[in-house]
Amino acid sequence: MKPLEELTRKNIWSLAPYSSARNEYAGREARVFLDANENPYNQPFNRYPDPLQLELKAALSKVKGVPAENIFLGNGSDEAIDLPYRCFCQPGIDNVVAIEPTYGMYKVCADINDTEYRTVMLDEHYQTTANALLAATDANTKIIWLCTPNNPTGNCLNRDEVIKVIEGFEGIVIVDEAYSDFSTQKPLRSELGKYPNLIVLNTMSKAWGCAAIRLGMAFASKEIISIFNKVKYPYNVNQLTQQQALEALKDPYEVDNWVKILLQERTRMMDAFALLPICEKVYPTEANFFLARMTDATKIYNYLVDKGIIVRNRHRVQLCQNCLRVTIGTKTENSELIAALRQY
Ligand SMILES: *Cc1c(COP(=O)(O)O)cnc(C)c1O
């Protein structure tokens, strides 16, 4: 890995971050807070939240097996996807490399941050190699984006190749594991200690059932986390989100139970799709959704919309011609979808 200072934009490396009232006062017991121009009335909403979310990070640390100092929390993964561009990529000069097809936000954030977005097309099994990814890099490549299990394809990338990318690349490798709770592959966040250039993304939006509260996380070295903390908005994770996340984390067994049911339903749905005359192929998946190649994805999509059932039409995505991406819902919702498709 190149030294972090070399990978970081100069203005960010030398940035003196905003120091909030709650940053300057740290530790020691206090009773009277007259430092932040808050209104003393309207509890519990009147106070600014903890800018570093220490209580929440302590709870997450236990569940995820990652030390709190290696955790960054953001307003959804969206924030953790945007921040690396703002920290590492000099607009108009630097570039990133990503697999294609994959989650759309990596490219949107590249465009917003005026950063060239280079793609490496997956093969027909939705796999790629470390060599192909590394061949797409040059001296100005700051980040390689990987997503496993990948969205919208659903499959995991070959783990040995992912490791080869992390070991072979001089810059930052970001592995988005938004769906790892549904996967049998060992999560990479457990390998953080070995790889100073690795950032792993997780989210509360999928297995944890908390998409509404907007909480995403990045796991990385202390040094990378402290750069993120410098650049983020001071109070980027609001108090209601922190409270609700703490509440959800009290019951990880409920999540395990949801995942178990969703995986059973996934098998049932994939089997049912495979038997539909209008379904040509069901792709293997390790996520809470699957991709299915249909005879005419757009027509079938519109037919379902008319019935009030919405799936994701991925027909226009490269390598996903005539594919629908189907999220696993409740048993009732899933049965409704299958019944509608049988009537098509
Ligand atoms: C859904 C999803 C996320 C989650 O994004 P949030 O902003 O945390 O809701 C992240 N990455 C991928 C690949 C996703 O599909």
mmCIF file of C-alpha atoms and ligand atoms in Angstrom:
data_model
loop_
_atom_site.group_PDB
_atom_site.id
_atom_site.type_symbol
_atom_site.label_atom_id
_atom_site.label_comp_id
_atom_site.label_asym_id
_atom_site.label_seq_id
_atom_site.Cartn_x
_atom_site.Cartn_y
_atom_site.Cartn_z
ATOM 1 C CA MET A 1 0.000 0.000 0.000
ATOM 2 C CA LYS A 2 1.131 3.532 -0.755
ATOM 3 C CA PRO A 3 1.465 5.716 2.357
ATOM 4 C CA LEU A 4 -1.963 7.018 3.378
ATOM 5 C CA GLU A 5 -0.712 10.582 3.091
ATOM 6 C CA GLU A 6 0.015 9.990 -0.593
ATOM 7 C CA LEU A 7 -3.433 8.495 -1.184
ATOM 8 C CA THR A 8 -5.250 11.336 0.571
ATOM 9 C CA ARG A 9 -6.082 14.660 -1.094
ATOM 10 C CA LYS A 10 -3.688 17.332 0.170
ATOM 11 C CA ASN A 11 -6.449 19.650 1.389
ATOM 12 C CA ILE A 12 -8.005 16.812 3.362
ATOM 13 C CA TRP A 13 -4.742 15.593 4.863
ATOM 14 C CA SER A 14 -4.037 19.086 6.201
ATOM 15 C CA LEU A 15 -7.666 19.859 7.111
ATOM 16 C CA ALA A 16 -8.339 21.258 10.580
ATOM 17 C CA PRO A 17 -11.814 19.809 11.258
ATOM 18 C CA TYR A 18 -14.693 21.730 12.799
ATOM 19 C CA SER A 19 -14.574 21.325 16.525
ATOM 20 C CA SER A 20 -18.065 21.171 18.002
ATOM 21 C CA ALA A 21 -19.003 22.106 21.553
ATOM 22 C CA ARG A 22 -19.475 18.410 22.328
ATOM 23 C CA ASN A 23 -16.024 17.611 20.930
ATOM 24 C CA GLU A 24 -14.245 20.147 23.093
ATOM 25 C CA TYR A 25 -15.969 19.071 26.243
ATOM 26 C CA ALA A 26 -15.026 15.403 26.587
ATOM 27 C CA GLY A 27 -15.220 13.083 29.550
ATOM 28 C CA ARG A 28 -15.652 14.417 33.138
ATOM 29 C CA GLU A 29 -19.047 14.498 34.769
ATOM 30 C CA ALA A 30 -21.118 17.591 34.060
ATOM 31 C CA ARG A 31 -24.640 18.653 34.951
ATOM 32 C CA VAL A 32 -25.102 22.037 33.365
ATOM 33 C CA PHE A 33 -24.629 22.363 29.616
ATOM 34 C CA LEU A 34 -24.536 25.997 28.492
ATOM 35 C CA ASP A 35 -21.969 25.504 25.739
ATOM 36 C CA ALA A 36 -23.859 24.653 22.542
ATOM 37 C CA ASN A 37 -26.615 27.258 22.239
ATOM 38 C CA GLU A 38 -29.223 24.547 22.627
ATOM 39 C CA ASN A 39 -32.693 25.191 24.003
ATOM 40 C CA PRO A 40 -32.926 23.746 27.537
ATOM 41 C CA TYR A 41 -36.568 22.799 26.912
ATOM 42 C CA ASN A 42 -38.116 20.089 24.700
ATOM 43 C CA GLN A 43 -36.229 17.077 26.002
ATOM 44 C CA PRO A 44 -35.081 14.621 24.740
ATOM 45 C CA PHE A 45 -34.754 16.296 21.341
ATOM 46 C CA ASN A 46 -33.088 19.520 22.474
ATOM 47 C CA ARG A 47 -29.500 18.254 22.760
ATOM 48 C CA TYR A 48 -27.016 17.641 19.952
ATOM 49 C CA PRO A 49 -26.238 13.937 19.555
ATOM 50 C CA ASP A 50 -22.838 12.347 20.195
ATOM 51 C CA PRO A 51 -20.801 13.273 17.084
ATOM 52 C CA LEU A 52 -18.787 10.036 17.311
ATOM 53 C CA GLN A 53 -21.691 7.744 18.349
ATOM 54 C CA LEU A 54 -19.553 5.987 20.969
ATOM 55 C CA GLU A 55 -22.330 4.054 22.718
ATOM 56 C CA LEU A 56 -23.679 2.768 19.418
ATOM 57 C CA LYS A 57 -20.197 1.827 18.193
ATOM 58 C CA ALA A 58 -19.584 -0.137 21.404
ATOM 59 C CA ALA A 59 -22.781 -2.131 20.797
ATOM 60 C CA LEU A 60 -21.955 -2.661 17.111
ATOM 61 C CA SER A 61 -18.439 -3.725 17.982
ATOM 62 C CA LYS A 62 -19.806 -6.684 19.958
ATOM 63 C CA VAL A 63 -22.187 -7.796 17.226
ATOM 64 C CA LYS A 64 -19.757 -7.319 14.328
ATOM 65 C CA GLY A 65 -16.556 -8.409 16.073
ATOM 66 C CA VAL A 66 -14.740 -5.242 15.014
ATOM 67 C CA PRO A 67 -13.089 -2.853 17.556
ATOM 68 C CA ALA A 68 -15.023 0.424 17.960
ATOM 69 C CA GLU A 69 -12.000 2.457 16.847
ATOM 70 C CA ASN A 70 -12.215 0.708 13.460
ATOM 71 C CA ILE A 71 -15.846 1.720 12.867
ATOM 72 C CA PHE A 72 -17.205 4.744 11.005
ATOM 73 C CA LEU A 73 -20.971 5.368 11.077
ATOM 74 C CA GLY A 74 -22.784 7.325 8.405
ATOM 75 C CA ASN A 75 -26.168 8.439 7.115
ATOM 76 C CA GLY A 76 -26.691 5.144 5.289
ATOM 77 C CA SER A 77 -23.963 3.400 3.299
ATOM 78 C CA ASP A 78 -24.530 6.268 0.904
ATOM 79 C CA GLU A 79 -22.411 8.502 3.117
ATOM 80 C CA ALA A 80 -19.703 5.847 3.437
ATOM 81 C CA ILE A 81 -19.671 5.529 -0.368
ATOM 82 C CA ASP A 82 -19.377 9.277 -0.982
ATOM 83 C CA LEU A 83 -16.748 10.026 1.685
ATOM 84 C CA PRO A 84 -13.892 7.967 0.162
ATOM 85 C CA TYR A 85 -14.196 10.048 -3.024
ATOM 86 C CA ARG A 86 -14.101 13.275 -1.060
ATOM 87 C CA CYS A 87 -11.118 12.078 0.991
ATOM 88 C CA PHE A 88 -8.980 10.334 -1.621
ATOM 89 C CA CYS A 89 -9.931 11.390 -5.158
ATOM 90 C CA GLN A 90 -8.684 14.666 -6.594
ATOM 91 C CA PRO A 91 -11.529 15.829 -8.887
ATOM 92 C CA GLY A 92 -10.600 15.808 -12.571
ATOM 93 C CA ILE A 93 -7.370 13.891 -11.942
ATOM 94 C CA ASP A 94 -7.853 10.657 -10.007
ATOM 95 C CA ASN A 95 -9.892 7.604 -11.022
ATOM 96 C CA VAL A 96 -11.491 4.512 -9.501
ATOM 97 C CA VAL A 97 -12.046 0.984 -10.847
ATOM 98 C CA ALA A 98 -15.236 -1.020 -10.268
ATOM 99 C CA ILE A 99 -16.874 -4.216 -11.465
ATOM 100 C CA GLU A 100 -19.789 -3.956 -13.901
ATOM 101 C CA PRO A 101 -22.656 -4.529 -13.331
ATOM 102 C CA THR A 102 -22.825 -3.504 -9.681
ATOM 103 C CA TYR A 103 -24.570 -1.137 -7.254
ATOM 104 C CA GLY A 104 -25.292 2.197 -8.948
ATOM 105 C CA MET A 105 -24.197 4.525 -6.146
ATOM 106 C CA TYR A 106 -20.459 3.999 -6.735
ATOM 107 C CA LYS A 107 -20.783 5.599 -10.168
ATOM 108 C CA VAL A 108 -23.204 8.346 -9.108
ATOM 109 C CA CYS A 109 -20.794 9.431 -6.365
ATOM 110 C CA ALA A 110 -17.873 9.261 -8.827
ATOM 111 C CA ASP A 111 -19.769 11.569 -11.197
ATOM 112 C CA ILE A 112 -20.698 13.990 -8.407
ATOM 113 C CA ASN A 113 -17.063 14.114 -7.308
ATOM 114 C CA ASP A 114 -15.789 14.512 -10.883
ATOM 115 C CA THR A 115 -13.800 11.281 -10.677
ATOM 116 C CA GLU A 116 -13.267 8.988 -13.669
ATOM 117 C CA TYR A 117 -15.125 5.686 -13.126
ATOM 118 C CA ARG A 118 -13.467 2.736 -14.882
ATOM 119 C CA THR A 119 -15.336 -0.536 -15.200
ATOM 120 C CA VAL A 120 -14.287 -4.151 -15.586
ATOM 121 C CA MET A 121 -17.074 -6.253 -17.067
ATOM 122 C CA LEU A 122 -17.923 -9.432 -15.170
ATOM 123 C CA ASP A 123 -17.924 -12.693 -17.134
ATOM 124 C CA GLU A 124 -21.015 -14.822 -17.856
ATOM 125 C CA HIS A 125 -20.792 -16.301 -14.334
ATOM 126 C CA TYR A 126 -20.685 -12.754 -12.925
ATOM 127 C CA GLN A 127 -17.081 -13.265 -11.801
ATOM 128 C CA THR A 128 -13.834 -11.457 -12.510
ATOM 129 C CA THR A 129 -10.139 -11.845 -11.715
ATOM 130 C CA ALA A 130 -7.668 -9.805 -9.718
ATOM 131 C CA ASN A 131 -5.525 -9.514 -12.852
ATOM 132 C CA ALA A 132 -8.365 -7.943 -14.849
ATOM 133 C CA LEU A 133 -9.077 -5.409 -12.101
ATOM 134 C CA LEU A 134 -5.432 -4.534 -11.518
ATOM 135 C CA ALA A 135 -4.870 -4.165 -15.277
ATOM 136 C CA ALA A 136 -7.520 -1.416 -15.326
ATOM 137 C CA THR A 137 -5.640 0.673 -12.721
ATOM 138 C CA ASP A 138 -2.957 3.291 -13.296
ATOM 139 C CA ALA A 139 -0.898 5.649 -11.122
ATOM 140 C CA ASN A 140 -3.986 7.812 -10.478
ATOM 141 C CA THR A 141 -6.291 4.971 -9.383
ATOM 142 C CA LYS A 142 -7.176 5.577 -5.749
ATOM 143 C CA ILE A 143 -9.967 3.058 -5.138
ATOM 144 C CA ILE A 144 -11.120 -0.362 -6.379
ATOM 145 C CA TRP A 145 -14.822 -1.014 -5.640
ATOM 146 C CA LEU A 146 -16.033 -4.564 -5.033
ATOM 147 C CA CYS A 147 -19.440 -5.730 -3.898
ATOM 148 C CA THR A 148 -19.967 -9.239 -2.535
ATOM 149 C CA PRO A 149 -22.624 -10.581 -2.594
ATOM 150 C CA ASN A 150 -22.988 -8.329 -5.620
ATOM 151 C CA ASN A 151 -26.067 -6.264 -6.462
ATOM 152 C CA PRO A 152 -27.871 -6.884 -8.838
ATOM 153 C CA THR A 153 -26.353 -10.278 -9.659
ATOM 154 C CA GLY A 154 -26.704 -11.757 -6.144
ATOM 155 C CA ASN A 155 -23.579 -13.918 -6.242
ATOM 156 C CA CYS A 156 -20.403 -13.648 -4.178
ATOM 157 C CA LEU A 157 -17.176 -12.743 -5.923
ATOM 158 C CA ASN A 158 -14.474 -15.392 -5.760
ATOM 159 C CA ARG A 159 -12.859 -14.768 -2.361
ATOM 160 C CA ASP A 160 -9.328 -15.698 -3.448
ATOM 161 C CA GLU A 161 -9.504 -13.119 -6.231
ATOM 162 C CA VAL A 162 -10.803 -10.472 -3.824
ATOM 163 C CA ILE A 163 -7.874 -11.157 -1.490
ATOM 164 C CA LYS A 164 -5.473 -10.975 -4.446
ATOM 165 C CA VAL A 165 -6.860 -7.540 -5.324
ATOM 166 C CA ILE A 166 -6.420 -6.295 -1.753
ATOM 167 C CA GLU A 167 -2.877 -7.676 -1.598
ATOM 168 C CA GLY A 168 -1.921 -6.590 -5.110
ATOM 169 C CA PHE A 169 -3.279 -3.027 -5.176
ATOM 170 C CA GLU A 170 -1.343 -0.021 -3.871
ATOM 171 C CA GLY A 171 -4.475 2.026 -3.222
ATOM 172 C CA ILE A 172 -7.703 1.512 -1.270
ATOM 173 C CA VAL A 173 -9.974 -1.506 -1.841
ATOM 174 C CA ILE A 174 -13.582 -1.058 -0.722
ATOM 175 C CA VAL A 175 -15.635 -4.235 -0.339
ATOM 176 C CA ASP A 176 -19.365 -3.607 0.080
ATOM 177 C CA GLU A 177 -20.806 -6.448 2.174
ATOM 178 C CA ALA A 178 -24.341 -5.031 2.480
ATOM 179 C CA TYR A 179 -25.733 -8.552 2.001
ATOM 180 C CA SER A 180 -23.161 -10.607 3.927
ATOM 181 C CA ASP A 181 -25.744 -11.644 6.562
ATOM 182 C CA PHE A 182 -27.466 -13.717 3.869
ATOM 183 C CA SER A 183 -24.268 -15.285 2.577
ATOM 184 C CA THR A 184 -22.256 -18.368 3.495
ATOM 185 C CA GLN A 185 -19.012 -16.611 2.539
ATOM 186 C CA LYS A 186 -16.854 -15.509 5.480
ATOM 187 C CA PRO A 187 -17.152 -11.713 5.863
ATOM 188 C CA LEU A 188 -13.997 -9.745 5.122
ATOM 189 C CA ARG A 189 -14.452 -7.440 8.091
ATOM 190 C CA SER A 190 -12.835 -10.192 10.173
ATOM 191 C CA GLU A 191 -9.620 -9.754 8.143
ATOM 192 C CA LEU A 192 -9.276 -5.994 8.632
ATOM 193 C CA GLY A 193 -6.175 -6.315 10.810
ATOM 194 C CA LYS A 194 -4.270 -7.901 7.928
ATOM 195 C CA TYR A 195 -5.084 -5.272 5.318
ATOM 196 C CA PRO A 196 -4.457 -1.555 6.002
ATOM 197 C CA ASN A 197 -5.863 -0.646 2.562
ATOM 198 C CA LEU A 198 -9.187 -2.436 3.087
ATOM 199 C CA ILE A 199 -12.516 -0.726 3.787
ATOM 200 C CA VAL A 200 -15.551 -2.972 4.356
ATOM 201 C CA LEU A 201 -19.081 -1.535 4.148
ATOM 202 C CA ASN A 202 -22.102 -2.830 6.085
ATOM 203 C CA THR A 203 -25.594 -1.438 6.525
ATOM 204 C CA MET A 204 -28.594 -1.656 8.851
ATOM 205 C CA SER A 205 -30.863 -1.420 5.781
ATOM 206 C CA LYS A 206 -31.045 -5.079 4.744
ATOM 207 C CA ALA A 207 -30.840 -8.005 7.200
ATOM 208 C CA TRP A 208 -31.356 -5.660 10.171
ATOM 209 C CA GLY A 209 -34.617 -4.352 8.756
ATOM 210 C CA CYS A 210 -33.805 -0.684 9.438
ATOM 211 C CA ALA A 211 -33.655 0.994 6.015
ATOM 212 C CA ALA A 212 -35.767 3.886 7.329
ATOM 213 C CA ILE A 213 -33.300 5.004 10.008
ATOM 214 C CA ARG A 214 -30.381 5.441 7.556
ATOM 215 C CA LEU A 215 -27.400 3.843 9.250
ATOM 216 C CA GLY A 216 -24.462 2.557 7.270
ATOM 217 C CA MET A 217 -20.987 1.674 8.445
ATOM 218 C CA ALA A 218 -17.424 1.410 7.230
ATOM 219 C CA PHE A 219 -14.843 -0.819 8.902
ATOM 220 C CA ALA A 220 -11.224 0.192 8.309
ATOM 221 C CA SER A 221 -7.883 1.033 9.920
ATOM 222 C CA LYS A 222 -7.880 3.670 12.693
ATOM 223 C CA GLU A 223 -6.022 5.979 10.327
ATOM 224 C CA ILE A 224 -8.661 5.777 7.581
ATOM 225 C CA ILE A 225 -11.493 6.131 10.132
ATOM 226 C CA SER A 226 -9.920 9.302 11.518
ATOM 227 C CA ILE A 227 -9.793 10.836 8.024
ATOM 228 C CA PHE A 228 -13.503 10.034 7.568
ATOM 229 C CA ASN A 229 -14.293 11.539 10.975
ATOM 230 C CA LYS A 230 -12.517 14.744 9.997
ATOM 231 C CA VAL A 231 -14.508 15.165 6.772
ATOM 232 C CA LYS A 232 -18.002 13.997 7.801
ATOM 233 C CA TYR A 233 -20.677 16.442 8.973
ATOM 234 C CA PRO A 234 -20.232 16.888 12.741
ATOM 235 C CA TYR A 235 -23.636 15.371 13.644
ATOM 236 C CA ASN A 236 -24.067 13.057 10.669
ATOM 237 C CA VAL A 237 -26.007 10.356 12.554
ATOM 238 C CA ASN A 238 -28.994 11.836 14.342
ATOM 239 C CA GLN A 239 -30.133 10.973 17.863
ATOM 240 C CA LEU A 240 -33.284 9.098 16.801
ATOM 241 C CA THR A 241 -31.221 6.870 14.508
ATOM 242 C CA GLN A 242 -28.654 6.177 17.214
ATOM 243 C CA GLN A 243 -31.407 5.249 19.691
ATOM 244 C CA GLN A 244 -33.298 3.048 17.265
ATOM 245 C CA ALA A 245 -30.110 1.256 16.184
ATOM 246 C CA LEU A 246 -29.220 0.561 19.833
ATOM 247 C CA GLU A 247 -32.704 -0.858 20.290
ATOM 248 C CA ALA A 248 -32.326 -3.130 17.230
ATOM 249 C CA LEU A 249 -28.896 -4.336 18.355
ATOM 250 C CA LYS A 250 -30.352 -5.612 21.625
ATOM 251 C CA ASP A 251 -31.980 -8.429 19.703
ATOM 252 C CA PRO A 252 -29.569 -9.929 17.162
ATOM 253 C CA TYR A 253 -31.412 -13.252 17.486
ATOM 254 C CA GLU A 254 -34.469 -11.715 15.886
ATOM 255 C CA VAL A 255 -32.287 -10.844 12.882
ATOM 256 C CA ASP A 256 -30.981 -14.411 12.731
ATOM 257 C CA ASN A 257 -34.574 -15.599 12.688
ATOM 258 C CA TRP A 258 -35.560 -13.209 9.883
ATOM 259 C CA VAL A 259 -32.561 -14.328 7.857
ATOM 260 C CA LYS A 260 -33.461 -17.983 8.372
ATOM 261 C CA ILE A 261 -37.032 -17.423 7.139
ATOM 262 C CA LEU A 262 -35.876 -15.279 4.203
ATOM 263 C CA LEU A 263 -33.392 -17.944 3.098
ATOM 264 C CA GLN A 264 -36.097 -20.629 3.195
ATOM 265 C CA GLU A 265 -38.389 -18.385 1.208
ATOM 266 C CA ARG A 266 -35.598 -17.616 -1.247
ATOM 267 C CA THR A 267 -35.265 -21.334 -2.033
ATOM 268 C CA ARG A 268 -39.032 -21.697 -2.419
ATOM 269 C CA MET A 269 -39.222 -18.674 -4.746
ATOM 270 C CA MET A 270 -36.278 -19.723 -6.896
ATOM 271 C CA ASP A 271 -37.735 -23.214 -7.310
ATOM 272 C CA ALA A 272 -41.108 -21.731 -8.253
ATOM 273 C CA PHE A 273 -39.509 -19.334 -10.769
ATOM 274 C CA ALA A 274 -37.555 -22.181 -12.358
ATOM 275 C CA LEU A 275 -40.865 -23.928 -13.132
ATOM 276 C CA LEU A 276 -42.462 -20.876 -14.804
ATOM 277 C CA PRO A 277 -42.635 -21.164 -18.596
ATOM 278 C CA ILE A 278 -41.841 -17.397 -18.784
ATOM 279 C CA CYS A 279 -38.616 -17.828 -16.765
ATOM 280 C CA GLU A 280 -35.512 -18.849 -18.720
ATOM 281 C CA LYS A 281 -32.942 -18.853 -15.964
ATOM 282 C CA VAL A 282 -32.669 -18.324 -12.211
ATOM 283 C CA TYR A 283 -29.208 -17.133 -11.205
ATOM 284 C CA PRO A 284 -27.510 -18.434 -8.046
ATOM 285 C CA THR A 285 -27.614 -15.958 -5.166
ATOM 286 C CA GLU A 286 -26.215 -15.344 -1.669
ATOM 287 C CA ALA A 287 -28.408 -12.303 -0.941
ATOM 288 C CA ASN A 288 -32.033 -11.552 0.004
ATOM 289 C CA PHE A 289 -32.913 -11.237 -3.678
ATOM 290 C CA PHE A 290 -32.329 -13.170 -6.861
ATOM 291 C CA LEU A 291 -32.015 -12.401 -10.525
ATOM 292 C CA ALA A 292 -34.219 -14.225 -13.025
ATOM 293 C CA ARG A 293 -33.964 -14.074 -16.836
ATOM 294 C CA MET A 294 -37.443 -13.920 -18.293
ATOM 295 C CA THR A 295 -38.862 -14.225 -21.807
ATOM 296 C CA ASP A 296 -39.723 -10.503 -21.806
ATOM 297 C CA ALA A 297 -38.744 -8.707 -18.596
ATOM 298 C CA THR A 298 -40.291 -5.326 -19.435
ATOM 299 C CA LYS A 299 -43.683 -6.750 -20.402
ATOM 300 C CA ILE A 300 -43.777 -8.948 -17.308
ATOM 301 C CA TYR A 301 -42.634 -6.036 -15.132
ATOM 302 C CA ASN A 302 -45.486 -3.852 -16.441
ATOM 303 C CA TYR A 303 -47.986 -6.683 -15.991
ATOM 304 C CA LEU A 304 -46.929 -6.971 -12.334
ATOM 305 C CA VAL A 305 -47.099 -3.199 -11.798
ATOM 306 C CA ASP A 306 -50.718 -3.295 -13.029
ATOM 307 C CA LYS A 307 -51.389 -5.867 -10.307
ATOM 308 C CA GLY A 308 -49.742 -3.658 -7.673
ATOM 309 C CA ILE A 309 -46.615 -5.834 -7.383
ATOM 310 C CA ILE A 310 -43.262 -4.125 -7.906
ATOM 311 C CA VAL A 311 -40.035 -5.984 -8.700
ATOM 312 C CA ARG A 312 -36.911 -4.401 -10.178
ATOM 313 C CA ASN A 313 -36.568 -4.453 -13.958
ATOM 314 C CA ARG A 314 -32.842 -4.819 -14.729
ATOM 315 C CA HIS A 315 -33.332 -5.301 -18.484
ATOM 316 C CA ARG A 316 -31.242 -2.227 -19.342
ATOM 317 C CA VAL A 317 -28.294 -3.233 -17.151
ATOM 318 C CA GLN A 318 -25.359 -4.766 -19.014
ATOM 319 C CA LEU A 319 -25.257 -8.582 -18.740
ATOM 320 C CA CYS A 320 -28.786 -8.523 -17.252
ATOM 321 C CA GLN A 321 -30.877 -8.395 -20.444
ATOM 322 C CA ASN A 322 -34.451 -9.523 -19.721
ATOM 323 C CA CYS A 323 -33.679 -9.922 -16.036
ATOM 324 C CA LEU A 324 -35.930 -9.099 -13.133
ATOM 325 C CA ARG A 325 -34.438 -8.671 -9.669
ATOM 326 C CA VAL A 326 -36.798 -10.065 -7.062
ATOM 327 C CA THR A 327 -36.482 -9.173 -3.368
ATOM 328 C CA ILE A 328 -37.659 -11.854 -0.939
ATOM 329 C CA GLY A 329 -40.698 -10.596 0.966
ATOM 330 C CA THR A 330 -43.042 -12.161 3.491
ATOM 331 C CA LYS A 331 -44.476 -15.600 2.687
ATOM 332 C CA THR A 332 -47.765 -13.962 1.680
ATOM 333 C CA GLU A 333 -46.107 -11.392 -0.574
ATOM 334 C CA ASN A 334 -43.959 -14.039 -2.226
ATOM 335 C CA SER A 335 -46.959 -16.277 -2.849
ATOM 336 C CA GLU A 336 -48.844 -13.355 -4.374
ATOM 337 C CA LEU A 337 -46.016 -12.737 -6.830
ATOM 338 C CA ILE A 338 -45.846 -16.393 -7.857
ATOM 339 C CA ALA A 339 -49.629 -16.622 -8.261
ATOM 340 C CA ALA A 340 -49.619 -13.509 -10.490
ATOM 341 C CA LEU A 341 -46.804 -14.894 -12.656
ATOM 342 C CA ARG A 342 -48.568 -18.240 -13.064
ATOM 343 C CA GLN A 343 -51.536 -16.355 -14.480
ATOM 344 C CA TYR A 344 -49.424 -14.373 -16.959
HETATM 345 C C1 LIG B 1 -28.923 -1.704 -0.390
HETATM 346 C C2 LIG B 1 -27.450 -1.556 -0.545
HETATM 347 C C3 LIG B 1 -26.721 -0.747 0.330
HETATM 348 C C4 LIG B 1 -27.396 -0.030 1.462
HETATM 349 O O1 LIG B 1 -27.377 1.321 1.332
HETATM 350 P P1 LIG B 1 -27.879 2.212 2.555
HETATM 351 O O2 LIG B 1 -27.529 3.591 2.120
HETATM 352 O O3 LIG B 1 -27.096 1.774 3.760
HETATM 353 O O4 LIG B 1 -29.337 1.970 2.722
HETATM 354 C C5 LIG B 1 -25.351 -0.678 0.184
HETATM 355 N N1 LIG B 1 -24.718 -1.359 -0.781
HETATM 356 C C6 LIG B 1 -25.392 -2.147 -1.636
HETATM 357 C C7 LIG B 1 -24.648 -2.907 -2.658
HETATM 358 C C8 LIG B 1 -26.769 -2.249 -1.563
HETATM 359 O O5 LIG B 1 -27.426 -3.033 -2.435
#
